Each structure stands twice: as C-alpha cells, then as structure tokens.
Coordinates of C-alpha atoms in Angstrom, one line a residue:
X1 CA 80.6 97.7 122.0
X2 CA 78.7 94.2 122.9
X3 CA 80.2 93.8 126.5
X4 CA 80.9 97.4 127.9
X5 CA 77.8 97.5 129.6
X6 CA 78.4 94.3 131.8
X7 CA 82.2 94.2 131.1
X8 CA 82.4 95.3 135.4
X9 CA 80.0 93.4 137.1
X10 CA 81.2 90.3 138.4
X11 CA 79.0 87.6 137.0
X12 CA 77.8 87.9 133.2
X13 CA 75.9 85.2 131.2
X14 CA 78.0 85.7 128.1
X15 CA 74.7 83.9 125.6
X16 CA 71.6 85.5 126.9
X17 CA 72.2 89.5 126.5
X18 CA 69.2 91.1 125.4
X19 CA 68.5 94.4 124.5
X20 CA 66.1 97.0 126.4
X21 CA 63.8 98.3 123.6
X22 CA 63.9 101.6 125.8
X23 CA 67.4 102.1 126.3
X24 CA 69.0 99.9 123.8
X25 CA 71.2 98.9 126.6
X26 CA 72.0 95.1 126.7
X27 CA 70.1 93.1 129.8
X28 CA 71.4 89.8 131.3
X29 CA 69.2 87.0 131.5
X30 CA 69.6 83.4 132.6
X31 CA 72.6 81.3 134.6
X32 CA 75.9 83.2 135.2
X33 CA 79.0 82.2 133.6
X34 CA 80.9 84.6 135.3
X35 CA 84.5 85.6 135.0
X36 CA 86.1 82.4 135.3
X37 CA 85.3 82.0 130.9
X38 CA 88.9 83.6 130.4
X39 CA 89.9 80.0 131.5
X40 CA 87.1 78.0 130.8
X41 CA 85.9 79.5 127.7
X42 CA 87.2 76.5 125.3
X43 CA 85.2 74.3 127.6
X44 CA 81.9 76.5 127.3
X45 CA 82.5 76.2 122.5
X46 CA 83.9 72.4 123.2
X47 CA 79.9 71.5 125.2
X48 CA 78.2 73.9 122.8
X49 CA 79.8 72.6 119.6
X50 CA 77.3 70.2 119.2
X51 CA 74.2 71.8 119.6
X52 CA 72.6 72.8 116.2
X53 CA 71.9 76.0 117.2
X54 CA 75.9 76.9 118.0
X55 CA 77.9 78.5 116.7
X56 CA 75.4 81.7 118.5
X57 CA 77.0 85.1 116.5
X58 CA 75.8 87.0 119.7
X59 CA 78.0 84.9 122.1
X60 CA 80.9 85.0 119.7
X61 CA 80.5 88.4 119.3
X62 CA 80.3 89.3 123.5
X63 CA 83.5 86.9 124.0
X64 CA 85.7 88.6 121.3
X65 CA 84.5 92.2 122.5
X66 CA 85.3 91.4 126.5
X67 CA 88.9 89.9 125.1
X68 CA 89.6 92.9 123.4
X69 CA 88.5 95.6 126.1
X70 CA 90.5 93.4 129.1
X71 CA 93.1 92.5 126.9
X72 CA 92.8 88.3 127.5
X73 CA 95.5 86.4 125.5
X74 CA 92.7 84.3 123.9
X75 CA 94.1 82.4 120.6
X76 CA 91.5 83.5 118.0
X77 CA 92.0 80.2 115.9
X78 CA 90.0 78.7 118.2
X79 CA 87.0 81.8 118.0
X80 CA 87.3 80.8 114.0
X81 CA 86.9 77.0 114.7
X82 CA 83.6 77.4 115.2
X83 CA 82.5 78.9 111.7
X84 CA 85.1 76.5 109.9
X85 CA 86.9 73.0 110.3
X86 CA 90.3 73.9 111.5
X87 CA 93.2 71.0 109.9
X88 CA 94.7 68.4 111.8
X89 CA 98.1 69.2 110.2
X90 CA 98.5 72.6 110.4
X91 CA 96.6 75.0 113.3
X92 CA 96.6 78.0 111.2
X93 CA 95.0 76.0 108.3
X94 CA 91.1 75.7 107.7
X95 CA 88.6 73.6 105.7
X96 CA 85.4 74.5 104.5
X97 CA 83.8 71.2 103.2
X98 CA 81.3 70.9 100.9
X99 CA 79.1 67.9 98.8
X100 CA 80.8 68.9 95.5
X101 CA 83.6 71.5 96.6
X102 CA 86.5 72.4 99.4
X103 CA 87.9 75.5 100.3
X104 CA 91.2 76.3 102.0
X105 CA 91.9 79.1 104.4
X106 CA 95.0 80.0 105.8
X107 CA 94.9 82.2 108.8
X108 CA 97.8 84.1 110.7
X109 CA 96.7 86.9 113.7
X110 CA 93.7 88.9 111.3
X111 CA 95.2 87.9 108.3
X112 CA 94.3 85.2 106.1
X113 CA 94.1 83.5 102.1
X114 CA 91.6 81.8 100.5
X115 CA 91.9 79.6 97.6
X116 CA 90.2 77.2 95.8
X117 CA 89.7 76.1 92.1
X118 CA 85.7 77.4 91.9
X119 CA 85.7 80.9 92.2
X120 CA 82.1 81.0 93.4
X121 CA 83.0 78.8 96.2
X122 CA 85.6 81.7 97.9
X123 CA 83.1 84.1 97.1
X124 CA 80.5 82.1 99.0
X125 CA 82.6 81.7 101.9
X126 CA 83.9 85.5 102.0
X127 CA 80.5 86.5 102.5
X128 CA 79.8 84.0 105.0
X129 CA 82.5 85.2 106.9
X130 CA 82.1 88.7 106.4
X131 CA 78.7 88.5 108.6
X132 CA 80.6 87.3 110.9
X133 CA 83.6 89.1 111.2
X134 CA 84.9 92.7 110.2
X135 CA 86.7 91.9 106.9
X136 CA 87.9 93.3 103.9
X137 CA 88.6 92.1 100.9
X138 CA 92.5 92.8 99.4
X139 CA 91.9 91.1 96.1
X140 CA 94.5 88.7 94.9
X141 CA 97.0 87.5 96.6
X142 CA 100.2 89.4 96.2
X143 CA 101.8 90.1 99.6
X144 CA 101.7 87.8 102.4
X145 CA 103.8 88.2 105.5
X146 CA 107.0 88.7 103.4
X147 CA 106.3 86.2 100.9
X148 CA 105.4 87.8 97.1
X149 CA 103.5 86.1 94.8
X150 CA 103.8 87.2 91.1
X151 CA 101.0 85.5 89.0
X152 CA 101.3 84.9 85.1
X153 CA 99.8 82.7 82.6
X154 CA 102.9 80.1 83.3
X155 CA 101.8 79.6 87.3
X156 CA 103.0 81.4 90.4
X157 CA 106.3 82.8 91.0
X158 CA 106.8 83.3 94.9
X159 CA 109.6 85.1 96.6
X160 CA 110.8 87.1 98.9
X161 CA 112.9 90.2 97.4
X162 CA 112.0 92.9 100.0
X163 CA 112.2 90.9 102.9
X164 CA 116.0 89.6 101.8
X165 CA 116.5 93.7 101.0
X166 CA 115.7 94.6 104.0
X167 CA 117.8 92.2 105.6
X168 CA 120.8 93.0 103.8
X169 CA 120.0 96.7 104.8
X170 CA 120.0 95.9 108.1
X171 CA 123.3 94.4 108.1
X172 CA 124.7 97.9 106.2
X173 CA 126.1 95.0 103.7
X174 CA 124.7 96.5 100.9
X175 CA 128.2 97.5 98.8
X176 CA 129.8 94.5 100.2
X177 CA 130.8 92.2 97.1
X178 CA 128.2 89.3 96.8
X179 CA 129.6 85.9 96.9
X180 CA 128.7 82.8 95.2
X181 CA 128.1 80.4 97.9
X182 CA 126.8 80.8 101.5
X183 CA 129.0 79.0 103.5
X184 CA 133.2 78.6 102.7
X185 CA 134.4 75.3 101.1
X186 CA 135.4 72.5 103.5
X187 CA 134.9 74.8 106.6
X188 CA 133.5 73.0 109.8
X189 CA 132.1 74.9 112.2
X190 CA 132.6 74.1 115.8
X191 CA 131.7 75.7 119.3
X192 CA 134.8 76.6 120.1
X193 CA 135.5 78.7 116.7
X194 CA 136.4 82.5 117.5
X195 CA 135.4 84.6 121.0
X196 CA 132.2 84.4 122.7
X197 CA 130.2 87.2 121.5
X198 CA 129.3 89.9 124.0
X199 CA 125.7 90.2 122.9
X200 CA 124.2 87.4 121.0
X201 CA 121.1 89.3 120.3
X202 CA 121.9 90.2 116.8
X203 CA 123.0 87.0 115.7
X204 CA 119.6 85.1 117.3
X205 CA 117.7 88.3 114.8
X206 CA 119.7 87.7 111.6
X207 CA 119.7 83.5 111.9
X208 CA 116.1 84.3 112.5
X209 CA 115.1 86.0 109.5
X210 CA 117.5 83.5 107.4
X211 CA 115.6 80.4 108.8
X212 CA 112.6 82.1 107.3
X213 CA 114.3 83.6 104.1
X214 CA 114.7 79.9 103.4
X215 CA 110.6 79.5 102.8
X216 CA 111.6 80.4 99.1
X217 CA 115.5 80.0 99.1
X218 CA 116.0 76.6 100.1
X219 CA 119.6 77.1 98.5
X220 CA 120.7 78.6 101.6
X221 CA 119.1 75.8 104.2
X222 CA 122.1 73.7 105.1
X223 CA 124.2 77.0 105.8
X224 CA 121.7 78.4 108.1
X225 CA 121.3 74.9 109.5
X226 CA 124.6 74.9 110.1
X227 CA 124.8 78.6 111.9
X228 CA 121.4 77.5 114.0
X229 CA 123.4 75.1 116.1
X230 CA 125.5 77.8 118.0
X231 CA 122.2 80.4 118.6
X232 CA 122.8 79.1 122.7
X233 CA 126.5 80.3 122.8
X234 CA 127.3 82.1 119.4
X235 CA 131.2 82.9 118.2
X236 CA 132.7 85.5 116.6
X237 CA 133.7 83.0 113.6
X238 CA 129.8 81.8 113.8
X239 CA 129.0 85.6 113.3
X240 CA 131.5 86.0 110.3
X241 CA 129.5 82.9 109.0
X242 CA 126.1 84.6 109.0
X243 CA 127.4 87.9 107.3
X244 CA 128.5 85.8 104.1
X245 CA 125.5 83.7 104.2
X246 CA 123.7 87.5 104.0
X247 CA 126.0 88.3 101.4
X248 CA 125.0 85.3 99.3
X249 CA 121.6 86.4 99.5
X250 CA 122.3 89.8 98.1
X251 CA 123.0 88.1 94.8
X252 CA 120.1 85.8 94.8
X253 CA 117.7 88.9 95.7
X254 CA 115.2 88.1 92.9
X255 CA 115.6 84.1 92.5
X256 CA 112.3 82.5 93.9
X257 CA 110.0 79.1 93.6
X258 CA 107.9 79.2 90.4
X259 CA 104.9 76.9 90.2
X260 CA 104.0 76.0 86.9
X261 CA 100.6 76.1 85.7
X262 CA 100.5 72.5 84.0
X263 CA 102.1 70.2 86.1
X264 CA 101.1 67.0 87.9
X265 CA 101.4 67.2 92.0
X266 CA 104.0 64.7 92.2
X267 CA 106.0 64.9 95.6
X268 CA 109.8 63.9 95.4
X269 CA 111.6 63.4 98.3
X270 CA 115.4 62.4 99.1
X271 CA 117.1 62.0 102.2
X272 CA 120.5 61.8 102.8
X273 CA 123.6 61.5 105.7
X274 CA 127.1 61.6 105.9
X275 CA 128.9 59.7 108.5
X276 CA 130.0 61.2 111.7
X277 CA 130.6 64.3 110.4
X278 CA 130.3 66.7 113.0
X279 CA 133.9 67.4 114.3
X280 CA 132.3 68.6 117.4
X281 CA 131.0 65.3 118.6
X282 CA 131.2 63.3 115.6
X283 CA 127.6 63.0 115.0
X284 CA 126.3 62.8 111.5
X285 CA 124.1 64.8 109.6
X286 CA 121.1 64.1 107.8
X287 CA 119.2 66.2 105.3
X288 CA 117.0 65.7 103.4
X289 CA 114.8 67.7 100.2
X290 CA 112.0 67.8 98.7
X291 CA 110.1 68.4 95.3
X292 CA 106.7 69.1 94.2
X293 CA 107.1 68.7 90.6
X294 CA 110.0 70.3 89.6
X295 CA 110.2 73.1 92.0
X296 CA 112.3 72.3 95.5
X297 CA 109.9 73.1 98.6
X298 CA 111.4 71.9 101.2

C-alpha cells in the first residue's frame, strides 16, 4: 500500500517518498507533481526514459498502486515499457534484447508468454520481472485466452476446442446435424435478405466469437467475412447464415494448426479477387491466405 498515505492530499511528488524510520509511514520530499500525472504521467516516463537511473521501481510501484486505489484507466503496456522494449508491430508484443540472445513476450491485461530458444534466457527474464512485479509462474504454455496448445515431439498443435464448444452451447445447437460447409453453395448474401432483426445483439456476440474462432480455423474466414458485412443492419437470412456457419464448426471441433518441429520459416502468401461480385453494389472481393510452411495462418 505505496500511495495510501498521500493518496488524499492534493499535491504528491510521486519519486521522492521516503519512509519515517519511526513510523514507517512514507514522507514526501522534493517538487510536486500533483494530481494532474493521471494525464501527464506518459510525459513524466517519456522525460525520464533517458536517465540512467530510470526506470525508478519506487515510482513505478507509487503510480501503479494510486491507479489501482482511484481506479485511473491507465494502459499498463506502457507501465511495462519501461522494464522491456515494447514492438513496433504489435503493442502487446515485447523484446528483451540481448548481445547473443532475444526474448519475446507477449502481454494481454496481467497475462502474458514468454518464449525463446535458450531456456536460461526466459528464466533470466522471469526473475527480472518477478522483482518487479507480482507474478507467478504457470509453467508451459497450454491455455491462452481460448487458444490450446498441445505440445509433442512433432511441434505444436494449437486449437481452440472449448472455446468452439462453448460456442455451439450457447447457440443450444448442439444435436443439430453438423454440416459440411459453412456457408450454402452459390448463395449471395445481400442487405436486403430476410426481415430486420429486432435485436441485433446476438448476432454482433456470435459473429464475434467466429471472427476470433478463425485464429485457428481459417477454413471458416470467407463465411464469417461474409456475415461481418451486415453486423450494422443484420437480417433474418444473415442470422440463418451464422447458425450454419456454427454448425460447421461443431464438426471441426478438434481440427487445429499444427507446427511442425522441423520445418524452415518459409512465408507463402496468395492473393486473389473475383470481379464485381458483390450483387449488392457490384464490388469485388479480394482475399487473400497465407502459409508458414505448410500450415495456413492467415
């Protein structure tokens, strides 16, 4: 509890609490930085960044403990970009650099992996990060925001079999017949298909999940594509559509991505269109795919 004592007042220097020998209370010393760090507080690690002696574990420490207690919506990537180089192509992805090594972090919220080749190099950088933070170590990775990772000899097999199980629960589809592709033959969707539903709520949910069922079954992409494009005014024929897309999925419960052990990262990639396709407003339709190896990613 860092920041209860001065949580109230309205001025606190956030980097020079000390503590009273006597009381073991915390005392302020030095200029005020005041209330105003909820909004300025990216500024204050941007001009300290390059000091040698930040990042300062006390002022991290303060700042996290007064966003917790006041409830601040403070993005905690940017608390974590202090300890390690945050990735210029992903924000939830981190770097930890080294002269012979590099270590890969992937955060989401308080949860995050950590992978590299050496071993000792994700040990190193758990325990770095465990004097800084509250942590605790899970072990292997075999659960990770829906996604589940079976590992073998032969490489990594991800997928996503309770995630699509509870989806098909939740759309009480589960002794409907499965069906062999997710979207009819030669239909073409349109807005005008069917009545406006009443409430769209359930249809934005269930295209939801499936955009994110399609992390590890890119088999279903272009159907869910395809229901996306109504989420601002669904139909009742759009609706229909989703259901068999769900029931599709009940019969690919326990396909997934596999990642072979011995392979060579070689990245595939076609791209295709038709022509004017779209009987809507005869737009056409790209797509595109591609493969790392021999296993479809994208």
């Amino acid at each position: 509890m860092v920041a209860k004592e001065v949580i109230d007042q309205p001025n606190v220097n956030l980097e020079s609490l000390k503590q009273d020998p006597r009381t073991g209370k915390l005392l302020e010393t030095g200029c005020k930085v005041g209330r105003l760090f909820e909004l300025n507080y990216l500024h204050i690690l941007d001009n300290k960044m390059d000091t040698p002696s930040f990042p300062n574990d006390r002022f991290i420490q303060t700042l996290l403990c007064v966003v917790e207690l006041k409830s601040f919506q403070i993005p905690y990537q940017q608390i974590f970009q202090a300890y390690v180089e945050a990735s210029s192509y992903d924000i939830a992805l981190f770097i930890c650099k080294t002269t012979q090594d590099m270590v890969l972090l992937l955060l989401y919220v308080d949860d995050m992996i950590i992978t590299r080749d050496d071993v000792a190099s994700v040990e190193e950088l758990k325990q770095s990060l465990s004097q800084k933070f509250e942590m605790k170590d899970l072990g292997g990775l075999s659960y990770f925001l829906g996604l589940e990772v079976i590992s073998s000899d032969d490489g990594y097999l991800l997928s996503q079999v309770k995630y699509a199980s509870d989806l098909v629960s939740k759309t009480e589809l589960n002794d409907s017949k499965s069906v062999s592709t997710p979207l009819e033959p030669n239909v073409k969707l349109t807005f005008m298909d069917g009545s406006p539903l009443f409430d769209p709520t359930r249809y934005w949910q269930l295209v939801g999940s499936l955009v994110y069922l399609t992390t590890t079954h890119p088999d279903i992409a272009y159907a869910v594509h395809m229901v996306s494009q109504f989420m601002a005014a669904p139909c009742s024929t759009h609706y229909v559509a989703v259901l068999l897309i769900i029931r599709y999925v009940k019969g690919i419960l326990f396909h997934g991505l596999h990642f072979s052990a011995n392979f060579s990262p070689v990245l595939r990639a076609y791209f295709d269109a038709d022509w004017a396709g779209d009987p809507s407003d005869h737009k056409s339709t790209t797509g595109y795919c591609l493969f790392l190896c021999n296993p479809l990613i994208s």
